[in-house]
Structures are given as C-alpha cells and as structure tokens.
JSON list of C-alpha atoms in Angstrom, two decimals:
[
{"chain": "A", "resi": 20, "resn": "MET", "atom": "CA", "xyz": [-10.71, 8.39, -22.58]},
{"chain": "A", "resi": 21, "resn": "ASP", "atom": "CA", "xyz": [-11.57, 5.28, -20.20]},
{"chain": "A", "resi": 22, "resn": "LYS", "atom": "CA", "xyz": [-10.67, 6.07, -16.51]},
{"chain": "A", "resi": 23, "resn": "ILE", "atom": "CA", "xyz": [-7.56, 4.27, -15.43]},
{"chain": "A", "resi": 24, "resn": "THR", "atom": "CA", "xyz": [-6.70, 3.96, -11.46]},
{"chain": "A", "resi": 25, "resn": "ASN", "atom": "CA", "xyz": [-3.21, 4.51, -10.13]},
{"chain": "A", "resi": 26, "resn": "ILE", "atom": "CA", "xyz": [-2.17, 3.22, -7.19]},
{"chain": "A", "resi": 27, "resn": "MET", "atom": "CA", "xyz": [1.35, 3.64, -5.56]},
{"chain": "A", "resi": 28, "resn": "ILE", "atom": "CA", "xyz": [2.92, 1.41, -2.84]},
{"chain": "A", "resi": 29, "resn": "ALA", "atom": "CA", "xyz": [5.74, 3.06, -1.25]},
{"chain": "A", "resi": 30, "resn": "GLY", "atom": "CA", "xyz": [8.04, 1.66, 1.52]},
{"chain": "A", "resi": 31, "resn": "VAL", "atom": "CA", "xyz": [11.78, 0.38, 2.27]},
{"chain": "A", "resi": 32, "resn": "GLY", "atom": "CA", "xyz": [13.38, -2.85, 1.37]},
{"chain": "A", "resi": 33, "resn": "GLY", "atom": "CA", "xyz": [12.24, -5.83, 3.22]},
{"chain": "A", "resi": 34, "resn": "GLN", "atom": "CA", "xyz": [8.85, -4.84, 3.56]},
{"chain": "A", "resi": 35, "resn": "GLY", "atom": "CA", "xyz": [6.98, -6.99, 1.03]},
{"chain": "A", "resi": 36, "resn": "LEU", "atom": "CA", "xyz": [6.53, -4.24, -1.65]},
{"chain": "A", "resi": 37, "resn": "VAL", "atom": "CA", "xyz": [6.53, -6.41, -4.44]},
{"chain": "A", "resi": 38, "resn": "LEU", "atom": "CA", "xyz": [4.32, -9.22, -2.97]},
{"chain": "A", "resi": 39, "resn": "THR", "atom": "CA", "xyz": [1.73, -6.48, -2.36]},
{"chain": "A", "resi": 40, "resn": "THR", "atom": "CA", "xyz": [2.15, -5.01, -5.82]},
{"chain": "A", "resi": 41, "resn": "GLU", "atom": "CA", "xyz": [1.72, -8.59, -7.41]},
{"chain": "A", "resi": 42, "resn": "ILE", "atom": "CA", "xyz": [-1.56, -9.02, -5.32]},
{"chain": "A", "resi": 43, "resn": "ILE", "atom": "CA", "xyz": [-3.17, -5.79, -6.23]},
{"chain": "A", "resi": 44, "resn": "SER", "atom": "CA", "xyz": [-2.22, -6.50, -9.85]},
{"chain": "A", "resi": 45, "resn": "HIS", "atom": "CA", "xyz": [-3.47, -10.16, -10.21]},
{"chain": "A", "resi": 46, "resn": "ALA", "atom": "CA", "xyz": [-6.91, -9.14, -8.23]},
{"chain": "A", "resi": 47, "resn": "ALA", "atom": "CA", "xyz": [-7.44, -6.27, -10.87]},
{"chain": "A", "resi": 48, "resn": "PHE", "atom": "CA", "xyz": [-6.33, -8.93, -13.37]},
{"chain": "A", "resi": 49, "resn": "TYR", "atom": "CA", "xyz": [-9.07, -11.51, -12.30]},
{"chain": "A", "resi": 50, "resn": "ASP", "atom": "CA", "xyz": [-11.57, -8.72, -12.55]},
{"chain": "A", "resi": 51, "resn": "GLY", "atom": "CA", "xyz": [-10.69, -8.18, -16.44]},
{"chain": "A", "resi": 52, "resn": "PHE", "atom": "CA", "xyz": [-9.05, -4.94, -15.88]},
{"chain": "A", "resi": 53, "resn": "ASP", "atom": "CA", "xyz": [-6.05, -4.51, -18.27]},
{"chain": "A", "resi": 54, "resn": "ILE", "atom": "CA", "xyz": [-3.17, -3.58, -16.10]},
{"chain": "A", "resi": 55, "resn": "LYS", "atom": "CA", "xyz": [0.48, -2.26, -15.92]},
{"chain": "A", "resi": 56, "resn": "THR", "atom": "CA", "xyz": [2.88, -2.53, -13.21]},
{"chain": "A", "resi": 57, "resn": "ASN", "atom": "CA", "xyz": [6.08, -1.07, -12.23]},
{"chain": "A", "resi": 58, "resn": "ASP", "atom": "CA", "xyz": [8.32, -1.94, -9.06]},
{"chain": "A", "resi": 59, "resn": "VAL", "atom": "CA", "xyz": [11.39, 0.68, -8.74]},
{"chain": "A", "resi": 60, "resn": "ILE", "atom": "CA", "xyz": [13.64, -1.40, -6.31]},
{"chain": "A", "resi": 61, "resn": "GLY", "atom": "CA", "xyz": [17.09, -1.10, -8.06]},
{"chain": "A", "resi": 62, "resn": "LEU", "atom": "CA", "xyz": [19.64, -1.52, -5.61]},
{"chain": "A", "resi": 63, "resn": "ALA", "atom": "CA", "xyz": [17.45, -1.11, -2.19]},
{"chain": "A", "resi": 64, "resn": "GLN", "atom": "CA", "xyz": [18.87, -3.35, 0.40]},
{"chain": "A", "resi": 65, "resn": "ARG", "atom": "CA", "xyz": [16.88, -3.72, 3.54]},
{"chain": "A", "resi": 66, "resn": "GLY", "atom": "CA", "xyz": [15.83, -0.49, 4.64]},
{"chain": "A", "resi": 67, "resn": "GLY", "atom": "CA", "xyz": [16.42, 1.56, 1.39]},
{"chain": "A", "resi": 68, "resn": "LYS", "atom": "CA", "xyz": [13.45, 3.55, 0.03]},
{"chain": "A", "resi": 69, "resn": "ILE", "atom": "CA", "xyz": [11.48, 1.73, -2.79]},
{"chain": "A", "resi": 70, "resn": "TYR", "atom": "CA", "xyz": [8.11, 2.15, -4.60]},
{"chain": "A", "resi": 71, "resn": "GLY", "atom": "CA", "xyz": [5.84, 0.22, -6.89]},
{"chain": "A", "resi": 72, "resn": "SER", "atom": "CA", "xyz": [2.91, 1.16, -9.22]},
{"chain": "A", "resi": 73, "resn": "VAL", "atom": "CA", "xyz": [-0.08, -0.40, -10.13]},
{"chain": "A", "resi": 74, "resn": "ARG", "atom": "CA", "xyz": [-2.13, 0.98, -13.34]},
{"chain": "A", "resi": 75, "resn": "TYR", "atom": "CA", "xyz": [-5.57, -0.75, -14.33]},
{"chain": "A", "resi": 76, "resn": "GLY", "atom": "CA", "xyz": [-8.66, -0.04, -16.27]},
{"chain": "A", "resi": 77, "resn": "LYS", "atom": "CA", "xyz": [-10.11, -0.92, -19.35]},
{"chain": "A", "resi": 78, "resn": "SER", "atom": "CA", "xyz": [-6.68, -0.02, -21.61]},
{"chain": "A", "resi": 79, "resn": "VAL", "atom": "CA", "xyz": [-3.75, 1.07, -19.88]},
{"chain": "A", "resi": 80, "resn": "PRO", "atom": "CA", "xyz": [-0.97, 2.41, -22.24]},
{"chain": "A", "resi": 81, "resn": "THR", "atom": "CA", "xyz": [1.87, 2.47, -20.03]},
{"chain": "A", "resi": 82, "resn": "PRO", "atom": "CA", "xyz": [2.90, 1.24, -16.57]},
{"chain": "A", "resi": 83, "resn": "ILE", "atom": "CA", "xyz": [4.13, 4.78, -16.05]},
{"chain": "A", "resi": 84, "resn": "VAL", "atom": "CA", "xyz": [1.94, 6.95, -13.35]},
{"chain": "A", "resi": 85, "resn": "PRO", "atom": "CA", "xyz": [2.14, 10.46, -14.59]},
{"chain": "A", "resi": 86, "resn": "SER", "atom": "CA", "xyz": [2.99, 13.11, -11.95]},
{"chain": "A", "resi": 87, "resn": "ASN", "atom": "CA", "xyz": [0.47, 14.08, -9.44]},
{"chain": "A", "resi": 88, "resn": "SER", "atom": "CA", "xyz": [-2.52, 11.58, -10.68]},
{"chain": "A", "resi": 89, "resn": "VAL", "atom": "CA", "xyz": [-1.94, 8.77, -7.89]},
{"chain": "A", "resi": 90, "resn": "ASP", "atom": "CA", "xyz": [-5.60, 7.78, -6.74]},
{"chain": "A", "resi": 91, "resn": "VAL", "atom": "CA", "xyz": [-4.45, 5.71, -3.80]},
{"chain": "A", "resi": 92, "resn": "LEU", "atom": "CA", "xyz": [-0.93, 5.82, -1.93]},
{"chain": "A", "resi": 93, "resn": "ILE", "atom": "CA", "xyz": [-0.38, 2.97, 0.02]},
{"chain": "A", "resi": 94, "resn": "ALA", "atom": "CA", "xyz": [2.53, 4.07, 2.55]},
{"chain": "A", "resi": 95, "resn": "LEU", "atom": "CA", "xyz": [4.08, 0.77, 4.25]},
{"chain": "A", "resi": 96, "resn": "GLU", "atom": "CA", "xyz": [5.91, 3.36, 6.40]},
{"chain": "A", "resi": 97, "resn": "GLU", "atom": "CA", "xyz": [5.39, 6.98, 7.49]},
{"chain": "A", "resi": 98, "resn": "LEU", "atom": "CA", "xyz": [8.37, 8.46, 6.27]},
{"chain": "A", "resi": 99, "resn": "GLU", "atom": "CA", "xyz": [7.87, 7.10, 2.74]},
{"chain": "A", "resi": 100, "resn": "GLY", "atom": "CA", "xyz": [4.22, 8.02, 3.08]},
{"chain": "A", "resi": 101, "resn": "LEU", "atom": "CA", "xyz": [5.36, 11.61, 3.32]},
{"chain": "A", "resi": 102, "resn": "ARG", "atom": "CA", "xyz": [8.01, 11.56, 0.70]},
{"chain": "A", "resi": 103, "resn": "TYR", "atom": "CA", "xyz": [5.69, 10.60, -1.84]},
{"chain": "A", "resi": 104, "resn": "ALA", "atom": "CA", "xyz": [2.17, 12.02, -0.97]},
{"chain": "A", "resi": 105, "resn": "GLY", "atom": "CA", "xyz": [3.21, 14.98, -3.37]},
{"chain": "A", "resi": 106, "resn": "GLU", "atom": "CA", "xyz": [2.19, 12.49, -5.98]},
{"chain": "A", "resi": 107, "resn": "VAL", "atom": "CA", "xyz": [-1.47, 11.89, -4.95]},
{"chain": "A", "resi": 108, "resn": "LYS", "atom": "CA", "xyz": [-4.00, 13.87, -7.04]},
{"chain": "A", "resi": 109, "resn": "LYS", "atom": "CA", "xyz": [-6.43, 16.47, -5.40]},
{"chain": "A", "resi": 110, "resn": "GLY", "atom": "CA", "xyz": [-9.09, 14.45, -3.28]},
{"chain": "A", "resi": 111, "resn": "GLY", "atom": "CA", "xyz": [-7.00, 11.13, -3.58]},
{"chain": "A", "resi": 112, "resn": "THR", "atom": "CA", "xyz": [-6.51, 8.87, -0.72]},
{"chain": "A", "resi": 113, "resn": "VAL", "atom": "CA", "xyz": [-3.31, 8.03, 1.54]},
{"chain": "A", "resi": 114, "resn": "ILE", "atom": "CA", "xyz": [-3.64, 4.58, 3.30]},
{"chain": "A", "resi": 115, "resn": "LEU", "atom": "CA", "xyz": [-0.84, 5.00, 6.09]},
{"chain": "A", "resi": 116, "resn": "ASN", "atom": "CA", "xyz": [0.80, 2.69, 8.18]},
{"chain": "A", "resi": 117, "resn": "THR", "atom": "CA", "xyz": [1.83, 4.08, 11.13]},
{"chain": "A", "resi": 118, "resn": "ARG", "atom": "CA", "xyz": [5.05, 2.05, 11.58]},
{"chain": "A", "resi": 119, "resn": "GLN", "atom": "CA", "xyz": [8.45, 4.13, 11.55]},
{"chain": "A", "resi": 120, "resn": "ILE", "atom": "CA", "xyz": [11.46, 2.50, 10.37]},
{"chain": "A", "resi": 121, "resn": "LEU", "atom": "CA", "xyz": [14.45, 5.05, 10.95]},
{"chain": "A", "resi": 122, "resn": "PRO", "atom": "CA", "xyz": [16.66, 5.73, 8.05]},
{"chain": "A", "resi": 123, "resn": "ASN", "atom": "CA", "xyz": [20.22, 5.70, 8.44]},
{"chain": "A", "resi": 124, "resn": "PRO", "atom": "CA", "xyz": [20.87, 9.73, 8.97]},
{"chain": "A", "resi": 125, "resn": "VAL", "atom": "CA", "xyz": [18.16, 9.48, 11.81]},
{"chain": "A", "resi": 126, "resn": "LEU", "atom": "CA", "xyz": [20.31, 6.26, 13.31]},
{"chain": "A", "resi": 127, "resn": "LEU", "atom": "CA", "xyz": [23.29, 8.37, 12.91]},
{"chain": "A", "resi": 128, "resn": "GLU", "atom": "CA", "xyz": [21.60, 11.04, 14.51]},
{"chain": "A", "resi": 129, "resn": "LYS", "atom": "CA", "xyz": [22.48, 13.68, 11.54]},
{"chain": "A", "resi": 130, "resn": "GLU", "atom": "CA", "xyz": [18.46, 14.28, 10.99]},
{"chain": "A", "resi": 131, "resn": "GLU", "atom": "CA", "xyz": [15.66, 14.09, 12.94]},
{"chain": "A", "resi": 132, "resn": "TYR", "atom": "CA", "xyz": [12.69, 11.66, 12.03]},
{"chain": "A", "resi": 133, "resn": "PRO", "atom": "CA", "xyz": [10.01, 14.23, 10.90]},
{"chain": "A", "resi": 134, "resn": "LYS", "atom": "CA", "xyz": [7.01, 14.64, 13.75]},
{"chain": "A", "resi": 135, "resn": "ASP", "atom": "CA", "xyz": [3.39, 14.41, 13.23]},
{"chain": "A", "resi": 136, "resn": "ILE", "atom": "CA", "xyz": [3.72, 13.08, 9.49]},
{"chain": "A", "resi": 137, "resn": "GLU", "atom": "CA", "xyz": [-0.30, 11.88, 9.35]},
{"chain": "A", "resi": 138, "resn": "LYS", "atom": "CA", "xyz": [-1.30, 15.64, 10.51]},
{"chain": "A", "resi": 139, "resn": "THR", "atom": "CA", "xyz": [0.96, 17.04, 7.48]},
{"chain": "A", "resi": 140, "resn": "ILE", "atom": "CA", "xyz": [-0.06, 14.90, 4.99]},
{"chain": "A", "resi": 141, "resn": "GLN", "atom": "CA", "xyz": [-3.90, 15.45, 6.04]},
{"chain": "A", "resi": 142, "resn": "SER", "atom": "CA", "xyz": [-3.09, 19.23, 5.61]},
{"chain": "A", "resi": 143, "resn": "MET", "atom": "CA", "xyz": [-2.32, 18.61, 2.05]},
{"chain": "A", "resi": 144, "resn": "GLY", "atom": "CA", "xyz": [-5.67, 17.92, 1.55]},
{"chain": "A", "resi": 145, "resn": "TYR", "atom": "CA", "xyz": [-5.99, 14.09, 1.11]},
{"chain": "A", "resi": 146, "resn": "LYS", "atom": "CA", "xyz": [-8.09, 11.65, 2.87]},
{"chain": "A", "resi": 147, "resn": "ILE", "atom": "CA", "xyz": [-5.88, 9.94, 5.08]},
{"chain": "A", "resi": 148, "resn": "ILE", "atom": "CA", "xyz": [-6.52, 6.42, 6.33]},
{"chain": "A", "resi": 149, "resn": "ALA", "atom": "CA", "xyz": [-3.79, 5.49, 9.37]},
{"chain": "A", "resi": 150, "resn": "VAL", "atom": "CA", "xyz": [-3.68, 2.10, 10.39]},
{"chain": "A", "resi": 151, "resn": "PRO", "atom": "CA", "xyz": [-0.96, 0.57, 12.98]},
{"chain": "A", "resi": 152, "resn": "THR", "atom": "CA", "xyz": [-0.67, -2.58, 11.31]},
{"chain": "A", "resi": 153, "resn": "GLU", "atom": "CA", "xyz": [2.21, -3.95, 13.43]},
{"chain": "A", "resi": 154, "resn": "ASP", "atom": "CA", "xyz": [-0.37, -4.13, 16.74]},
{"chain": "A", "resi": 155, "resn": "GLU", "atom": "CA", "xyz": [-3.51, -5.34, 14.25]},
{"chain": "A", "resi": 156, "resn": "ALA", "atom": "CA", "xyz": [-1.13, -8.15, 12.94]},
{"chain": "A", "resi": 157, "resn": "ARG", "atom": "CA", "xyz": [-0.01, -9.05, 16.53]},
{"chain": "A", "resi": 158, "resn": "GLU", "atom": "CA", "xyz": [-3.37, -9.57, 17.54]},
{"chain": "A", "resi": 159, "resn": "ILE", "atom": "CA", "xyz": [-3.76, -11.89, 14.23]},
{"chain": "A", "resi": 160, "resn": "GLY", "atom": "CA", "xyz": [-0.73, -13.74, 15.48]},
{"chain": "A", "resi": 161, "resn": "ASN", "atom": "CA", "xyz": [1.47, -12.78, 12.74]},
{"chain": "A", "resi": 162, "resn": "VAL", "atom": "CA", "xyz": [3.46, -9.47, 12.16]},
{"chain": "A", "resi": 163, "resn": "LYS", "atom": "CA", "xyz": [3.99, -10.61, 8.41]},
{"chain": "A", "resi": 164, "resn": "VAL", "atom": "CA", "xyz": [0.44, -10.17, 7.57]},
{"chain": "A", "resi": 165, "resn": "ALA", "atom": "CA", "xyz": [0.66, -6.14, 8.03]},
{"chain": "A", "resi": 166, "resn": "ASN", "atom": "CA", "xyz": [0.53, -5.51, 4.45]},
{"chain": "A", "resi": 167, "resn": "THR", "atom": "CA", "xyz": [-2.54, -7.45, 4.08]},
{"chain": "A", "resi": 168, "resn": "ILE", "atom": "CA", "xyz": [-4.53, -5.51, 6.32]},
{"chain": "A", "resi": 169, "resn": "LEU", "atom": "CA", "xyz": [-3.54, -2.50, 4.23]},
{"chain": "A", "resi": 170, "resn": "LEU", "atom": "CA", "xyz": [-4.80, -4.57, 1.06]},
{"chain": "A", "resi": 171, "resn": "GLY", "atom": "CA", "xyz": [-7.78, -5.04, 2.88]},
{"chain": "A", "resi": 172, "resn": "VAL", "atom": "CA", "xyz": [-8.46, -1.23, 3.68]},
{"chain": "A", "resi": 173, "resn": "LEU", "atom": "CA", "xyz": [-7.46, -0.70, -0.05]},
{"chain": "A", "resi": 174, "resn": "SER", "atom": "CA", "xyz": [-10.43, -3.10, -1.35]},
{"chain": "A", "resi": 175, "resn": "GLY", "atom": "CA", "xyz": [-12.72, -1.04, 0.43]},
{"chain": "A", "resi": 176, "resn": "ILE", "atom": "CA", "xyz": [-11.71, 1.82, -1.85]},
{"chain": "A", "resi": 177, "resn": "LEU", "atom": "CA", "xyz": [-11.47, 0.32, -5.11]},
{"chain": "A", "resi": 178, "resn": "ASP", "atom": "CA", "xyz": [-13.54, -1.10, -7.81]},
{"chain": "A", "resi": 179, "resn": "ILE", "atom": "CA", "xyz": [-11.71, -4.48, -7.79]},
{"chain": "A", "resi": 180, "resn": "SER", "atom": "CA", "xyz": [-14.25, -7.47, -6.22]},
{"chain": "A", "resi": 181, "resn": "GLU", "atom": "CA", "xyz": [-13.50, -8.62, -2.69]},
{"chain": "A", "resi": 182, "resn": "GLU", "atom": "CA", "xyz": [-13.39, -12.47, -4.66]},
{"chain": "A", "resi": 183, "resn": "SER", "atom": "CA", "xyz": [-10.76, -11.40, -6.74]},
{"chain": "A", "resi": 184, "resn": "PHE", "atom": "CA", "xyz": [-8.42, -10.06, -3.96]},
{"chain": "A", "resi": 185, "resn": "ILE", "atom": "CA", "xyz": [-9.12, -13.29, -1.90]},
{"chain": "A", "resi": 186, "resn": "LYS", "atom": "CA", "xyz": [-8.23, -15.35, -4.83]},
{"chain": "A", "resi": 187, "resn": "ALA", "atom": "CA", "xyz": [-4.92, -13.51, -5.54]},
{"chain": "A", "resi": 188, "resn": "ILE", "atom": "CA", "xyz": [-4.24, -13.61, -1.95]},
{"chain": "A", "resi": 189, "resn": "GLU", "atom": "CA", "xyz": [-4.70, -17.45, -1.61]},
{"chain": "A", "resi": 190, "resn": "GLU", "atom": "CA", "xyz": [-2.78, -17.86, -4.98]},
{"chain": "A", "resi": 191, "resn": "LYS", "atom": "CA", "xyz": [0.32, -15.64, -3.77]},
{"chain": "A", "resi": 192, "resn": "VAL", "atom": "CA", "xyz": [0.98, -15.99, 0.09]},
{"chain": "A", "resi": 193, "resn": "PRO", "atom": "CA", "xyz": [2.91, -19.02, 1.51]},
{"chain": "A", "resi": 194, "resn": "PRO", "atom": "CA", "xyz": [0.26, -21.67, 2.21]},
{"chain": "A", "resi": 195, "resn": "LYS", "atom": "CA", "xyz": [0.97, -22.08, 5.79]},
{"chain": "A", "resi": 196, "resn": "THR", "atom": "CA", "xyz": [0.25, -18.21, 6.04]},
{"chain": "A", "resi": 197, "resn": "LYS", "atom": "CA", "xyz": [-2.88, -18.07, 4.08]},
{"chain": "A", "resi": 198, "resn": "GLU", "atom": "CA", "xyz": [-5.32, -18.33, 6.96]},
{"chain": "A", "resi": 199, "resn": "ALA", "atom": "CA", "xyz": [-3.78, -15.16, 8.93]},
{"chain": "A", "resi": 200, "resn": "ASN", "atom": "CA", "xyz": [-3.82, -13.27, 5.62]},
{"chain": "A", "resi": 201, "resn": "LEU", "atom": "CA", "xyz": [-7.28, -13.88, 4.91]},
{"chain": "A", "resi": 202, "resn": "LYS", "atom": "CA", "xyz": [-7.98, -12.64, 8.46]},
{"chain": "A", "resi": 203, "resn": "ALA", "atom": "CA", "xyz": [-5.77, -9.65, 7.86]},
{"chain": "A", "resi": 204, "resn": "PHE", "atom": "CA", "xyz": [-7.70, -8.81, 4.76]},
{"chain": "A", "resi": 205, "resn": "THR", "atom": "CA", "xyz": [-10.79, -9.29, 6.40]},
{"chain": "A", "resi": 206, "resn": "LEU", "atom": "CA", "xyz": [-9.84, -7.07, 9.31]},
{"chain": "A", "resi": 207, "resn": "GLY", "atom": "CA", "xyz": [-8.58, -4.27, 6.46]},
{"chain": "A", "resi": 208, "resn": "ARG", "atom": "CA", "xyz": [-12.01, -4.22, 4.99]},
{"chain": "A", "resi": 209, "resn": "GLU", "atom": "CA", "xyz": [-13.80, -3.47, 8.26]},
{"chain": "A", "resi": 210, "resn": "ILE", "atom": "CA", "xyz": [-11.22, -0.73, 8.94]},
{"chain": "A", "resi": 211, "resn": "SER", "atom": "CA", "xyz": [-12.13, 0.66, 5.47]},
{"chain": "A", "resi": 212, "resn": "LYS", "atom": "CA", "xyz": [-15.93, 0.52, 6.13]},
{"chain": "A", "resi": 213, "resn": "ASN", "atom": "CA", "xyz": [-15.72, 2.26, 9.32]},
{"chain": "A", "resi": 214, "resn": "ARG", "atom": "CA", "xyz": [-13.64, 5.04, 7.90]},
{"chain": "A", "resi": 215, "resn": "LYS", "atom": "CA", "xyz": [-16.05, 5.79, 5.16]}
]
C-alpha cells in the first residue's frame, strides 16, 4: 500500500485554521499528490475548539484520518496540542505554537489551564518542535503571520517541495501580506533545520 501522510491542525476559532489547511493542501497538490482535506469547524465561534486535516499520497481514498495515525500535528494553541496529541502515531511530530488562549472555563475560574503542556506532550514519546510564534511574528512586523512560521517548520519535515509551499502561500494570502508571510515561512524553515 502506498504511503499516505496524515497531518492534523488543531486550534481555536479565529486562528486561521482554514487558510492554513488550504495552503498545505495546495502545496501537496502542486507537487502532484492526491489530497483529501477535512475541516471540522462546525459552530466554532471565535475561541471555540476546531481542527482540520490534510491527507496526501499517491492515492488517498478518504479525508478521514484513522485514529492514532497522525504523522504531524500542528497545534496553533498549546491546550489544543495537548487535546489532540493522542491522535499522533508513535514517533510522530507535534509542532506546538506556545501561545495560550484561555478557554471560558478558565476565564470563569472554574478550571485551571494545564501547566507544562510541552513537557506533557514530550513525555508521550513524540518529537516536539515548540515555537513562540507570536514573538517571532512581531519581529517580522505582523502578528498575523504566526501560522506561516508553523508552515515553514512543517515544510522542513514533509516531502512537499519548498517551491510548492511558496506558490501556495503567494496564491492564498492577501497580496499586502505576501512579503511578511514569505519571511515567516523562511524563518519557520530555519527553525525546522535547527531542530533536526
């Protein structure tokens, strides 16, 4: 059976998950892969939990990622990384944005935000690449390019060409943010190289 790569993206409403999923799927398509995507956003309002997936390979029969078979989890927020880490297969990778967005139960002081999420995920046996994207994006001059940094990290792991990612970014992001997004992507690739 031909290899299928499974990617899951987890975050909260308003973080740009749909655009992130589109860029990954278009990059895979440009490299000639069969792709299937699935965004589970439902009624997620800003701040509500959401996730999406991209599956690519020579032939992909369904968009549904089988349980515990995610090759790479991109967590746009720490708690969502912890929530979905169990779907990652043994030896898989978690790309973790170290940003914390407090859910309503925490804001209402009914629950506590978990501590040491990065260490907890690492203890599950996964390779983890933690990135403070908000800080890095501010240095670039646009906090909205945080996810593109994560895409750069992802591109250093996958067998999708850098050129196809760049083409997808250029086509999908607003024209006035193209330069900042390409800088963010390059930064993410550097982070990925340094973590190998």
